[in-house]
Coordinates of C-alpha atoms and ligand atoms in Angstrom, one line a residue:
M1 CA -89.8 151.5 138.6
T2 CA -86.9 149.2 139.5
L3 CA -84.2 150.0 141.3
A4 CA -81.5 152.5 139.8
H5 CA -79.2 150.8 137.4
K6 CA -75.8 151.9 138.4
T7 CA -73.6 151.2 135.4
T8 CA -75.5 152.8 133.0
A9 CA -72.8 154.9 131.1
T10 CA -74.9 158.1 131.0
V11 CA -71.7 160.6 131.3
L12 CA -70.3 159.1 128.5
V13 CA -73.1 160.0 126.6
L14 CA -72.6 163.5 126.9
C15 CA -69.2 163.3 126.3
T16 CA -69.0 161.9 122.8
L17 CA -71.1 164.6 121.8
I18 CA -68.6 167.6 123.4
A19 CA -65.6 166.2 123.0
F20 CA -65.7 164.0 119.8
T21 CA -62.7 165.1 117.5
P22 CA -63.2 164.4 113.9
A23 CA -60.4 163.0 111.4
A24 CA -57.4 162.5 114.1
S25 CA -54.4 163.4 113.2
A26 CA -51.0 161.5 113.3
A27 CA -50.5 160.4 116.9
K28 CA -47.6 160.0 119.2
P29 CA -46.1 157.5 119.1
Q30 CA -46.1 156.6 115.4
T31 CA -47.8 153.1 115.6
R32 CA -51.4 152.3 115.6
N33 CA -50.3 148.6 117.0
R34 CA -51.3 148.8 120.4
A35 CA -48.9 146.3 121.8
E36 CA -46.0 149.0 120.8
I37 CA -47.5 151.9 122.7
P38 CA -45.5 152.4 126.1
A39 CA -47.8 150.4 128.9
D40 CA -47.8 153.8 131.2
V41 CA -49.8 155.4 128.7
R42 CA -52.5 152.4 128.4
W43 CA -55.0 151.1 130.7
D44 CA -54.1 148.8 133.4
F45 CA -57.2 146.4 134.1
S46 CA -55.4 144.2 136.8
P47 CA -56.9 147.1 139.6
I48 CA -60.3 145.3 138.6
Y49 CA -59.6 141.8 138.1
P50 CA -56.1 140.0 137.7
N51 CA -57.4 138.0 134.9
W52 CA -60.4 136.5 133.0
Q53 CA -60.6 133.8 135.4
A54 CA -61.2 136.1 138.3
W55 CA -63.8 137.7 136.2
E56 CA -65.8 134.3 135.5
A57 CA -65.5 133.8 139.3
G58 CA -67.3 137.6 139.6
M59 CA -69.9 136.4 137.3
V60 CA -70.7 133.3 139.3
E61 CA -70.9 135.4 142.3
I62 CA -73.0 138.0 141.2
E63 CA -75.4 135.7 140.2
A64 CA -75.6 133.6 143.5
K65 CA -75.9 137.4 145.4
M66 CA -78.8 138.0 142.8
E67 CA -80.5 134.9 143.8
A68 CA -80.1 135.7 147.6
F69 CA -81.5 138.7 147.1
A70 CA -84.5 137.7 145.3
K71 CA -85.6 135.6 148.4
L72 CA -85.9 138.7 150.6
K73 CA -89.2 139.3 148.7
G74 CA -91.9 139.6 151.1
S75 CA -89.5 140.6 153.9
L76 CA -89.2 144.4 153.9
A77 CA -92.3 145.2 156.1
Q78 CA -90.9 143.2 158.8
G79 CA -88.9 146.5 159.8
P80 CA -85.7 148.5 159.6
A81 CA -83.4 145.5 159.8
A82 CA -84.9 143.8 157.0
V83 CA -85.2 147.1 154.9
L84 CA -81.0 147.6 155.7
R85 CA -80.1 144.3 154.7
A86 CA -81.8 144.6 151.6
Y87 CA -80.3 147.9 150.8
Q88 CA -77.0 146.2 151.7
G89 CA -77.4 143.2 149.5
Y90 CA -78.1 145.5 146.8
D91 CA -75.0 147.6 147.6
E92 CA -73.0 144.5 147.2
I93 CA -74.5 143.4 144.0
G94 CA -73.9 146.8 142.4
K95 CA -70.3 146.9 143.4
L96 CA -70.0 143.8 141.8
Q97 CA -71.7 145.0 138.9
Y98 CA -69.3 147.7 138.4
L99 CA -66.5 145.2 138.1
V100 CA -67.8 142.5 136.0
Y101 CA -69.3 145.4 133.4
R102 CA -66.2 147.4 133.1
Y103 CA -63.5 145.0 132.9
P104 CA -64.9 143.3 129.5
Q105 CA -66.2 147.0 128.5
L106 CA -63.2 148.8 128.8
Q107 CA -61.1 146.0 127.0
R108 CA -63.6 146.1 124.2
D109 CA -63.3 149.9 123.7
T110 CA -59.2 149.3 123.2
D111 CA -60.1 146.6 120.4
T112 CA -63.7 146.7 119.3
R113 CA -62.7 144.1 116.5
D114 CA -62.1 141.4 119.6
Q115 CA -65.3 139.3 119.5
A116 CA -64.2 137.0 122.4
V117 CA -64.2 140.4 124.4
A118 CA -67.7 141.2 123.2
A119 CA -69.3 138.0 123.5
R120 CA -68.1 138.2 127.3
F121 CA -69.6 141.7 127.3
Q122 CA -72.8 140.6 126.0
R123 CA -73.0 138.1 128.7
V124 CA -72.8 140.8 131.4
G125 CA -75.8 142.9 129.6
A126 CA -78.1 139.4 129.7
V127 CA -77.5 139.0 133.7
F128 CA -78.1 142.3 134.3
A129 CA -81.3 142.2 132.6
K130 CA -82.3 139.2 134.5
F131 CA -81.7 141.0 137.8
D132 CA -84.0 144.0 136.8
T133 CA -86.8 141.8 136.3
A134 CA -85.8 139.9 139.4
T135 CA -85.9 142.9 141.5
S136 CA -89.0 144.8 140.0
W137 CA -90.7 143.6 143.2
F138 CA -88.6 146.0 145.3
T139 CA -89.8 149.5 145.3
P140 CA -93.7 148.8 145.3
E141 CA -93.2 146.5 148.2
L142 CA -91.0 149.1 149.9
L143 CA -93.8 151.9 149.5
K144 CA -96.5 149.6 151.2
V145 CA -94.4 150.7 154.3
P146 CA -96.2 154.0 155.1
Q147 CA -93.6 157.3 154.7
A148 CA -93.9 158.2 158.3
T149 CA -93.1 154.5 159.4
M150 CA -90.0 154.5 157.2
E151 CA -89.1 157.9 158.4
K152 CA -89.0 156.6 161.9
W153 CA -87.2 153.5 161.2
I154 CA -84.4 155.3 159.5
A155 CA -84.1 158.2 162.5
D156 CA -83.8 154.9 164.7
T157 CA -81.4 153.0 162.7
P158 CA -78.1 154.8 161.9
A159 CA -77.0 152.3 159.5
L160 CA -79.9 153.1 157.7
S161 CA -79.0 156.9 157.3
P162 CA -76.6 156.6 154.1
Y163 CA -80.0 155.2 152.5
R164 CA -82.1 158.2 153.8
F165 CA -81.9 160.2 150.4
T166 CA -82.6 157.1 148.0
I167 CA -85.6 155.6 150.0
L168 CA -87.3 158.9 150.5
D169 CA -87.1 160.0 147.1
N170 CA -88.9 156.8 146.3
Y171 CA -92.0 158.4 148.4
R172 CA -91.4 161.4 146.3
Q173 CA -92.3 159.9 143.0
Q174 CA -94.9 157.4 144.3
K175 CA -97.7 160.2 143.4
H176 CA -96.7 159.2 139.7
V177 CA -97.0 155.5 140.1
L178 CA -100.1 153.6 139.3
D179 CA -101.8 150.7 140.7
E180 CA -100.7 147.2 140.0
A181 CA -103.1 147.2 137.1
G182 CA -102.1 150.8 135.7
E183 CA -98.3 149.4 136.1
R184 CA -99.0 146.6 133.9
L185 CA -100.5 148.2 131.3
L186 CA -98.1 150.7 131.0
S187 CA -95.3 148.1 130.9
L188 CA -96.8 146.3 128.3
A189 CA -96.6 149.5 126.3
S190 CA -92.7 149.7 127.0
Q191 CA -91.6 147.8 123.9
F192 CA -93.8 149.6 121.7
N193 CA -92.8 152.8 123.2
R194 CA -89.5 152.7 121.3
T195 CA -90.9 152.5 117.9
P196 CA -90.6 156.2 117.1
Q197 CA -86.7 155.8 117.9
A198 CA -86.1 152.6 116.2
T199 CA -88.0 153.7 112.9
Y200 CA -86.0 156.9 113.2
Q201 CA -82.8 155.0 113.5
E202 CA -83.4 152.9 110.5
L203 CA -84.5 155.8 108.0
S204 CA -81.6 157.9 109.0
T205 CA -78.7 155.5 109.2
S206 CA -79.9 152.2 107.6
D207 CA -81.7 153.6 104.4
I208 CA -80.4 157.0 104.2
K209 CA -78.5 157.5 100.8
F210 CA -76.4 160.4 100.8
P211 CA -75.6 162.0 97.3
S212 CA -72.0 162.5 95.7
I213 CA -71.2 166.0 94.3
T214 CA -68.5 167.4 92.4
L215 CA -66.4 170.0 94.0
A216 CA -64.5 173.1 92.5
D217 CA -61.6 171.3 91.8
G218 CA -63.0 168.2 90.0
K219 CA -63.0 165.7 93.2
E220 CA -66.3 163.8 94.1
V221 CA -66.9 163.4 97.5
T222 CA -69.8 161.5 99.1
L223 CA -71.4 163.6 101.6
S224 CA -71.9 161.1 104.5
P225 CA -72.1 163.1 108.1
G226 CA -68.4 162.4 108.4
N227 CA -67.3 163.5 104.8
Y228 CA -69.6 166.6 105.3
S229 CA -68.3 168.1 108.6
A230 CA -64.5 167.3 107.4
L231 CA -65.6 169.3 104.1
L232 CA -67.2 172.0 106.2
E233 CA -63.8 172.3 108.3
S234 CA -61.4 172.4 105.6
N235 CA -62.6 173.5 102.2
P236 CA -61.7 177.3 101.8
N237 CA -64.4 177.4 98.8
Q238 CA -67.7 178.8 99.7
A239 CA -69.6 177.9 96.7
D240 CA -68.2 174.2 97.5
R241 CA -69.6 174.6 101.1
A242 CA -72.9 176.0 99.9
R243 CA -73.8 173.0 97.6
A244 CA -72.4 170.3 100.3
A245 CA -74.7 171.8 102.8
A246 CA -77.8 172.2 100.5
A247 CA -76.9 168.5 99.4
H248 CA -76.6 166.9 102.6
I249 CA -79.5 168.4 104.4
G250 CA -81.4 168.3 101.4
T251 CA -81.1 164.5 101.8
Y252 CA -83.0 164.9 105.1
G253 CA -85.6 167.2 103.7
A254 CA -86.5 164.6 100.8
T255 CA -88.3 162.3 103.6
A256 CA -89.3 165.3 105.8
N257 CA -92.8 164.0 105.9
T258 CA -91.9 160.8 107.3
Y259 CA -89.5 162.3 110.1
A260 CA -92.3 164.6 110.6
A261 CA -94.8 162.0 111.4
I262 CA -92.0 159.8 113.5
Y263 CA -91.3 163.3 115.5
N264 CA -95.4 163.4 115.9
S265 CA -95.7 160.1 117.2
L266 CA -92.8 160.4 119.7
A267 CA -94.5 163.6 120.9
Q268 CA -97.7 161.9 121.4
R269 CA -96.3 159.3 123.1
D270 CA -94.4 161.4 125.3
W271 CA -98.0 163.1 126.1
F272 CA -99.6 159.8 126.5
M273 CA -97.0 158.7 129.2
A274 CA -97.4 162.2 131.0
Q275 CA -101.0 162.1 131.4
A276 CA -101.3 158.1 132.5
R277 CA -98.8 159.2 135.3
N278 CA -100.7 162.2 136.0
F279 CA -98.3 165.1 135.0
P280 CA -99.7 168.5 133.7
T281 CA -97.4 168.7 131.2
T282 CA -94.4 166.5 129.1
L283 CA -91.8 169.1 130.6
D284 CA -92.9 168.4 134.1
A285 CA -92.8 164.6 133.5
A286 CA -89.2 164.8 131.7
L287 CA -87.9 166.8 135.2
D288 CA -89.4 164.7 137.9
G289 CA -86.7 162.2 138.2
N290 CA -84.6 164.7 139.2
N291 CA -87.0 166.8 140.9
I292 CA -86.2 170.0 138.8
P293 CA -89.1 172.6 138.8
R294 CA -90.3 173.7 135.2
P295 CA -89.3 177.2 135.5
V296 CA -85.6 176.3 135.6
V297 CA -85.8 174.9 131.5
E298 CA -88.6 178.1 130.9
T299 CA -86.1 180.6 132.5
L300 CA -83.2 179.1 130.5
V301 CA -85.1 179.5 127.2
E302 CA -86.4 182.8 127.9
T303 CA -82.7 184.4 128.9
T304 CA -81.1 182.9 126.2
R305 CA -83.1 184.3 123.6
A306 CA -83.1 187.3 125.0
G307 CA -79.1 187.2 125.3
T308 CA -78.2 186.4 121.8
A309 CA -76.2 189.5 120.8
P310 CA -73.0 188.4 121.7
L311 CA -73.5 185.2 119.6
Q312 CA -74.5 187.3 116.5
R313 CA -71.4 189.7 117.4
Y314 CA -69.1 186.7 117.2
L315 CA -70.7 185.7 113.8
K316 CA -70.1 189.0 112.4
L317 CA -66.5 188.9 113.5
K318 CA -66.0 186.1 111.9
K319 CA -67.6 187.1 108.8
K320 CA -65.4 190.0 108.7
L321 CA -62.0 188.0 109.6
L322 CA -63.0 185.7 106.9
G323 CA -63.7 188.4 104.4
L324 CA -66.8 186.9 103.3
Q325 CA -69.7 189.1 102.0
E326 CA -72.5 186.9 103.3
F327 CA -72.1 184.6 106.0
H328 CA -74.0 181.5 105.9
L329 CA -74.2 178.7 108.5
Y330 CA -72.0 176.3 106.5
D331 CA -69.2 178.7 107.0
N332 CA -69.1 178.6 110.6
F333 CA -66.7 175.8 110.9
V334 CA -64.1 177.4 108.8
P335 CA -61.0 178.5 110.7
V336 CA -60.2 182.0 110.7
F337 CA -56.6 181.3 111.5
R338 CA -54.6 178.2 111.3
S339 CA -52.1 177.0 113.7
D340 CA -49.1 174.4 113.6
K341 CA -48.6 174.8 117.3
T342 CA -48.6 171.1 118.9
Y343 CA -49.6 170.0 122.1
P344 CA -48.0 166.6 122.9
Y345 CA -49.6 164.9 125.8
E346 CA -46.8 165.1 128.3
Q347 CA -47.0 168.9 128.0
A348 CA -51.2 168.7 128.0
R349 CA -51.1 166.7 131.0
D350 CA -48.5 169.2 132.7
A351 CA -50.6 172.4 131.4
V352 CA -53.9 170.6 132.6
L353 CA -52.4 170.0 136.2
A354 CA -50.9 173.3 136.4
S355 CA -54.4 174.9 135.4
V356 CA -56.2 173.4 138.7
A357 CA -53.7 175.0 141.1
P358 CA -56.6 177.5 142.3
L359 CA -58.4 174.3 143.5
G360 CA -55.7 173.5 145.9
A361 CA -53.1 171.4 146.9
D362 CA -55.1 168.3 147.6
Y363 CA -57.0 168.3 144.4
V364 CA -53.7 168.7 142.4
A365 CA -51.9 165.7 144.0
K366 CA -55.0 163.5 143.5
Y367 CA -55.0 164.7 139.9
R368 CA -51.3 164.0 139.8
R369 CA -51.6 160.4 141.0
F370 CA -54.6 159.7 138.5
V371 CA -52.5 160.5 135.5
A372 CA -49.5 158.9 136.8
G373 CA -50.3 155.8 134.9
G374 CA -52.6 152.9 134.0
R375 CA -55.7 155.0 134.2
V376 CA -55.3 157.3 131.2
D377 CA -55.8 155.2 127.6
V378 CA -53.8 158.3 125.6
Y379 CA -53.2 157.1 122.1
E380 CA -55.2 156.1 119.2
N381 CA -54.7 152.2 118.2
E382 CA -56.4 150.3 115.6
G383 CA -59.8 149.1 116.5
K384 CA -59.7 151.8 119.6
K385 CA -63.0 153.5 120.5
S386 CA -63.3 157.1 118.8
G387 CA -63.8 160.2 120.9
A388 CA -62.9 160.3 124.7
Y389 CA -64.7 159.2 128.1
S390 CA -64.4 158.8 131.7
A391 CA -65.7 155.5 133.2
G392 CA -65.9 155.1 136.9
V393 CA -65.6 152.0 138.6
Y394 CA -66.5 152.0 142.1
G395 CA -63.8 150.9 144.9
V396 CA -61.3 151.0 142.1
G397 CA -61.9 154.5 140.3
P398 CA -61.9 156.1 136.9
Y399 CA -60.6 155.2 133.6
L400 CA -60.4 157.7 131.1
L401 CA -60.3 157.1 127.3
L402 CA -58.6 159.4 125.0
N403 CA -57.5 159.7 121.2
H404 CA -54.9 162.3 121.9
N405 CA -53.8 163.6 118.6
D406 CA -51.6 166.9 119.9
T407 CA -54.0 169.2 118.7
L408 CA -55.5 172.2 120.7
D409 CA -58.9 170.1 120.7
S410 CA -57.1 167.0 122.3
L411 CA -55.9 169.2 124.7
F412 CA -59.1 170.3 126.0
T413 CA -60.7 167.0 125.4
L414 CA -57.9 165.9 128.5
A415 CA -59.2 168.9 130.6
H416 CA -63.0 168.2 130.1
E417 CA -62.4 164.5 130.7
G418 CA -59.9 165.0 133.7
G419 CA -62.8 167.4 135.2
H420 CA -65.1 164.1 135.0
A421 CA -62.5 161.8 136.5
M422 CA -61.4 163.9 139.2
H423 CA -65.2 164.4 140.2
T424 CA -65.5 160.5 140.0
V425 CA -62.3 160.4 142.2
L426 CA -63.8 162.8 145.0
S427 CA -67.2 161.5 145.1
Y428 CA -66.2 157.7 145.2
E429 CA -63.8 158.5 148.3
T430 CA -66.3 160.8 150.3
Q431 CA -69.8 158.9 149.5
P432 CA -71.3 155.4 150.3
F433 CA -71.5 153.3 147.3
V434 CA -75.5 154.1 147.4
T435 CA -74.6 157.9 146.9
A436 CA -71.5 158.0 144.8
D437 CA -73.2 158.4 141.4
Y438 CA -73.7 161.8 140.2
T439 CA -76.1 162.5 137.6
I440 CA -75.7 164.2 134.0
F441 CA -77.1 167.4 135.7
V442 CA -74.1 167.9 137.8
A443 CA -71.4 165.9 135.9
E444 CA -71.2 168.2 133.0
V445 CA -70.1 171.6 135.6
A446 CA -66.9 169.4 136.5
S447 CA -65.8 169.2 133.3
T448 CA -66.4 172.5 132.0
T449 CA -65.3 174.3 134.9
N450 CA -61.9 172.8 134.5
E451 CA -61.8 173.7 130.6
R452 CA -62.3 177.0 131.8
F453 CA -59.4 177.0 134.2
L454 CA -57.1 175.8 131.1
L455 CA -58.4 178.3 129.1
E456 CA -57.1 181.1 131.7
H457 CA -54.0 179.1 132.5
L458 CA -53.0 179.0 128.6
L459 CA -53.8 182.7 128.1
K460 CA -51.4 183.7 131.2
Q461 CA -48.8 181.5 129.0
T462 CA -48.6 183.1 125.6
S463 CA -48.4 186.7 124.3
D464 CA -48.6 185.7 120.8
P465 CA -52.1 187.4 119.5
K466 CA -52.8 184.4 116.7
E467 CA -52.5 181.8 119.6
R468 CA -54.7 184.0 122.2
F469 CA -57.0 184.4 119.4
L470 CA -57.5 180.6 118.9
L471 CA -57.9 180.1 122.6
L472 CA -60.4 182.5 122.8
Q473 CA -62.3 181.2 119.8
H474 CA -61.7 177.5 121.1
S475 CA -64.1 178.2 124.4
V476 CA -66.2 180.7 122.5
Q477 CA -67.1 178.0 120.1
E478 CA -67.9 175.5 123.0
I479 CA -70.4 178.3 124.3
V480 CA -72.1 178.4 121.1
N481 CA -72.1 174.2 121.0
T482 CA -73.2 173.6 124.2
F483 CA -74.9 176.4 125.2
Y484 CA -76.9 178.6 122.5
T485 CA -77.3 175.6 120.2
Q486 CA -78.5 173.3 123.2
V487 CA -81.2 176.2 124.3
M488 CA -82.5 176.5 120.8
F489 CA -83.0 172.8 120.4
A490 CA -84.5 172.6 124.0
D491 CA -86.8 175.7 122.7
F492 CA -87.6 173.6 119.4
E493 CA -88.7 170.4 121.9
L494 CA -90.5 172.7 124.1
Q495 CA -92.8 174.5 121.2
A496 CA -93.5 171.0 119.3
H497 CA -94.4 169.0 122.7
R498 CA -96.7 171.9 123.6
R499 CA -98.5 171.8 120.4
V500 CA -99.5 168.1 120.9
E501 CA -100.6 169.0 124.6
K502 CA -102.9 171.6 123.1
G503 CA -104.2 168.9 120.5
E504 CA -102.6 170.9 117.7
P505 CA -101.3 169.1 114.6
V506 CA -97.3 168.6 114.2
T507 CA -96.6 168.2 110.5
T508 CA -93.4 168.8 108.4
E509 CA -94.7 172.7 107.7
V510 CA -95.0 173.1 111.4
L511 CA -91.9 171.7 112.3
N512 CA -89.8 173.4 109.7
T513 CA -91.4 176.7 110.9
I514 CA -90.4 176.6 114.2
Y515 CA -87.0 175.8 113.5
A516 CA -86.7 178.4 110.8
D517 CA -88.1 181.0 113.4
L518 CA -85.4 179.7 115.8
L519 CA -82.8 180.3 113.3
K520 CA -84.0 184.1 112.9
A521 CA -84.3 184.4 116.6
Y522 CA -80.8 183.2 117.6
Y523 CA -78.4 184.4 114.6
G524 CA -80.6 187.9 113.4
D525 CA -79.2 189.3 110.8
A526 CA -75.3 188.1 111.3
V527 CA -76.3 185.1 109.4
T528 CA -77.7 184.5 105.9
V529 CA -79.9 181.6 106.6
D530 CA -80.7 179.5 103.9
E531 CA -84.1 178.0 103.3
F532 CA -83.3 174.2 103.2
Y533 CA -82.0 174.6 107.1
K534 CA -85.6 174.4 108.2
F535 CA -85.3 171.0 107.8
T536 CA -82.3 170.6 110.5
W537 CA -84.6 169.2 113.0
S538 CA -84.9 166.2 111.4
R539 CA -80.9 165.2 111.4
I540 CA -80.8 165.9 115.3
P541 CA -80.6 162.3 117.2
H542 CA -81.0 163.9 120.4
F543 CA -84.4 164.9 119.5
F544 CA -85.5 161.6 118.5
N545 CA -83.7 159.5 121.0
T546 CA -83.6 161.4 124.4
P547 CA -86.5 164.0 124.1
Y548 CA -85.7 166.9 126.9
Y549 CA -81.9 166.0 127.4
V550 CA -80.1 168.6 125.7
F551 CA -81.1 171.5 128.0
Q552 CA -78.6 170.0 130.8
Y553 CA -75.7 170.9 128.7
A554 CA -76.8 174.3 129.3
T555 CA -77.6 174.3 132.8
C556 CA -74.3 172.6 133.5
F557 CA -72.7 175.3 131.5
A558 CA -74.4 178.1 133.3
S559 CA -73.7 176.7 136.7
S560 CA -69.9 176.3 135.7
A561 CA -69.8 179.8 134.5
Q562 CA -71.2 181.2 137.9
L563 CA -68.8 178.9 140.1
F564 CA -66.0 180.0 138.2
N565 CA -66.8 183.6 138.8
A566 CA -67.2 183.1 142.2
M567 CA -63.8 181.0 142.5
N568 CA -62.0 183.8 140.6
T569 CA -63.3 187.2 141.6
G570 CA -63.7 189.1 144.7
P571 CA -62.0 189.2 148.0
Q572 CA -59.6 186.5 148.6
A573 CA -61.8 185.0 151.5
E574 CA -64.8 185.1 149.5
R575 CA -63.2 183.1 146.7
Q576 CA -61.5 180.8 149.3
A577 CA -65.2 180.1 150.1
A578 CA -66.3 179.5 146.9
T579 CA -63.7 177.2 146.0
E580 CA -64.6 175.1 149.3
R581 CA -68.2 174.9 148.0
Y582 CA -67.4 174.0 144.5
L583 CA -65.0 171.0 146.2
T584 CA -68.0 170.1 148.4
L585 CA -70.3 170.0 145.3
L586 CA -67.7 167.6 143.5
K587 CA -67.5 165.4 146.6
S588 CA -71.2 165.3 147.2
G589 CA -71.6 162.4 144.4
G590 CA -75.5 161.7 144.1
N591 CA -76.5 162.5 147.8
D592 CA -79.4 164.9 146.9
H593 CA -81.2 166.2 144.3
P594 CA -79.1 168.2 141.4
M595 CA -80.6 171.6 142.0
A596 CA -80.1 171.1 146.1
Q597 CA -76.6 170.2 145.5
L598 CA -75.8 173.1 143.1
K599 CA -77.7 175.6 145.6
K600 CA -75.5 174.5 148.3
A601 CA -72.3 175.3 146.1
G602 CA -74.1 178.6 145.7
V603 CA -76.1 178.4 142.0
D604 CA -79.7 178.7 141.7
L605 CA -80.8 178.0 138.1
T606 CA -84.4 179.1 139.0
Q607 CA -82.7 182.7 138.9
R608 CA -82.2 184.4 135.4
A609 CA -78.9 185.7 136.5
T610 CA -77.4 182.4 136.3
V611 CA -78.2 181.9 132.8
Q612 CA -77.2 185.8 132.2
A613 CA -73.6 184.8 133.6
V614 CA -73.1 182.7 130.4
V615 CA -74.0 185.7 128.2
E616 CA -72.0 187.9 129.9
Q617 CA -69.2 185.5 129.7
M618 CA -69.7 184.9 126.0
D619 CA -69.7 189.0 125.5
A620 CA -66.7 189.3 127.4
L621 CA -64.7 186.7 125.6
V622 CA -65.6 187.9 122.2
T623 CA -64.5 191.1 123.1
R624 CA -61.3 189.8 124.0
M625 CA -61.3 187.7 120.5
Q626 CA -61.9 191.1 118.9
A627 CA -58.6 192.8 120.7
E628 CA -56.5 189.8 119.7
A629 CA -57.6 189.8 116.0
A630 CA -56.9 193.5 116.0
R631 CA -53.3 192.7 117.0
V632 CA -53.1 190.1 114.2
R633 CA -53.4 192.3 111.7
Ligands
ZN1 ZN1 -68.5 165.6 129.6

């Protein structure tokens, strides 16, 4: 264990999944040349560094500070002053890390073709890696000081109090740290532990050959992931969609035995590591970092499985509105209604600002300042990274990347990423550096809550049933994607890992059966599940890259649903109190374990009712959709 790596952009990973907008259409302005896009809708990097010379000086400075930090080795046992000196030294390096990392990273993302910027960015990676190795002594040395002694040092030294949570969390995790020989042995396996992921990457991207099919209109299409999802969204011919799905998923099915062998090796690795570190299950091992009790995931899975009725009702409604005899999984992406309504950025920004008025004047004022110019990179340009994200720079604030294309999706993406950015704003201005970063476990609460505010705001603005239907459908589809689907994925991971823990084989047949049974459990008779969908597990990168990760989308969503209800129902005084608790959550950064932070805000994820709130929200939204659809006809 080394000190936490502050600049790993974990939030970014989440957002690419949720907010990725395929097939960007014409953006305004009508140029893809970055230089021709107005400066106020492009990033201004000068608050980070005025120029590259200043960045170079920062790189020199950080190396010097790292060397000075390394000299503190062996000093921690001297007493509280020595511990304080080390933590403050680490803070200084951490703050600099943000600056030297983000300056090239953000610029690279505005033009990924720029090799000079890419090369500078790589230099940052090399310096960080060196630091990780050079600081590996820190935690073991800290833990040689007995916990009672350390607690006394903290109590007697007011300047150490901001570090209390971080320091004591090291002791909490100590029981899973082995002796020096054991840690060395495990560290020797770290390269090789990445083998399943690396093999999956090669098989699913480098070696995979996607087939071409001829569509009903005679056009030939190669079923790469991008073409495939575009086809499912836009092709009105069900037979075309059916053949595309069979061919695309069948490509993975053709090498399913290899995928299963990779998955088995990954689950075996997880079980090996869990046992080596004295965890009773792989799930316990995965949850320990954030101190999340195992029943949180188990309750999530059980409650969601029991709450699939609204999901099935939604799919049946779509089937009816689309006029299909049979509704297949590949039919779920075809829009029921098409709309040519556009949401230009200025309008989108105003709508998002107006929607969060219930969070109070202070929140709105800070949000308005953030979007005033220089911090939001709005439009697509040549070479710019796709998707959307919010990235923080401690001491400077967040930067937000968009590819706004005037669609309803891009309006909600702004609300989502704006929620992350405001979380960063409030956390940075409230928390000292050491606890300023929030975990993924809390991050998606901020973003999904703002999406919900936007939905309710937009519904108030229009009485057009078609527009209202599309708004509601957008939100329902988000619950399908970020809640139901992710819980189903978590369920799959749990079942497969449990088999390994019991010493039972994990084969293609086993994985196919788990997946097919899950599809049946979730979709019931609302969907005709084609045989080939049993191979779907092999095309989910999260299963192979980050096991036991996806459930966090769902717990965030559940937390957000409950917080939103508390802020918007009941007597005024209670709503006000709930809003204050919510704002306190946003301001609390990473100053406690995420479950504890959420509990202070009024959310208890160990309770079934918290998860049930999403099921009920889904049910209410589908009922509203149904009513609007009846008005369109
Ligand atoms: Zn997000």
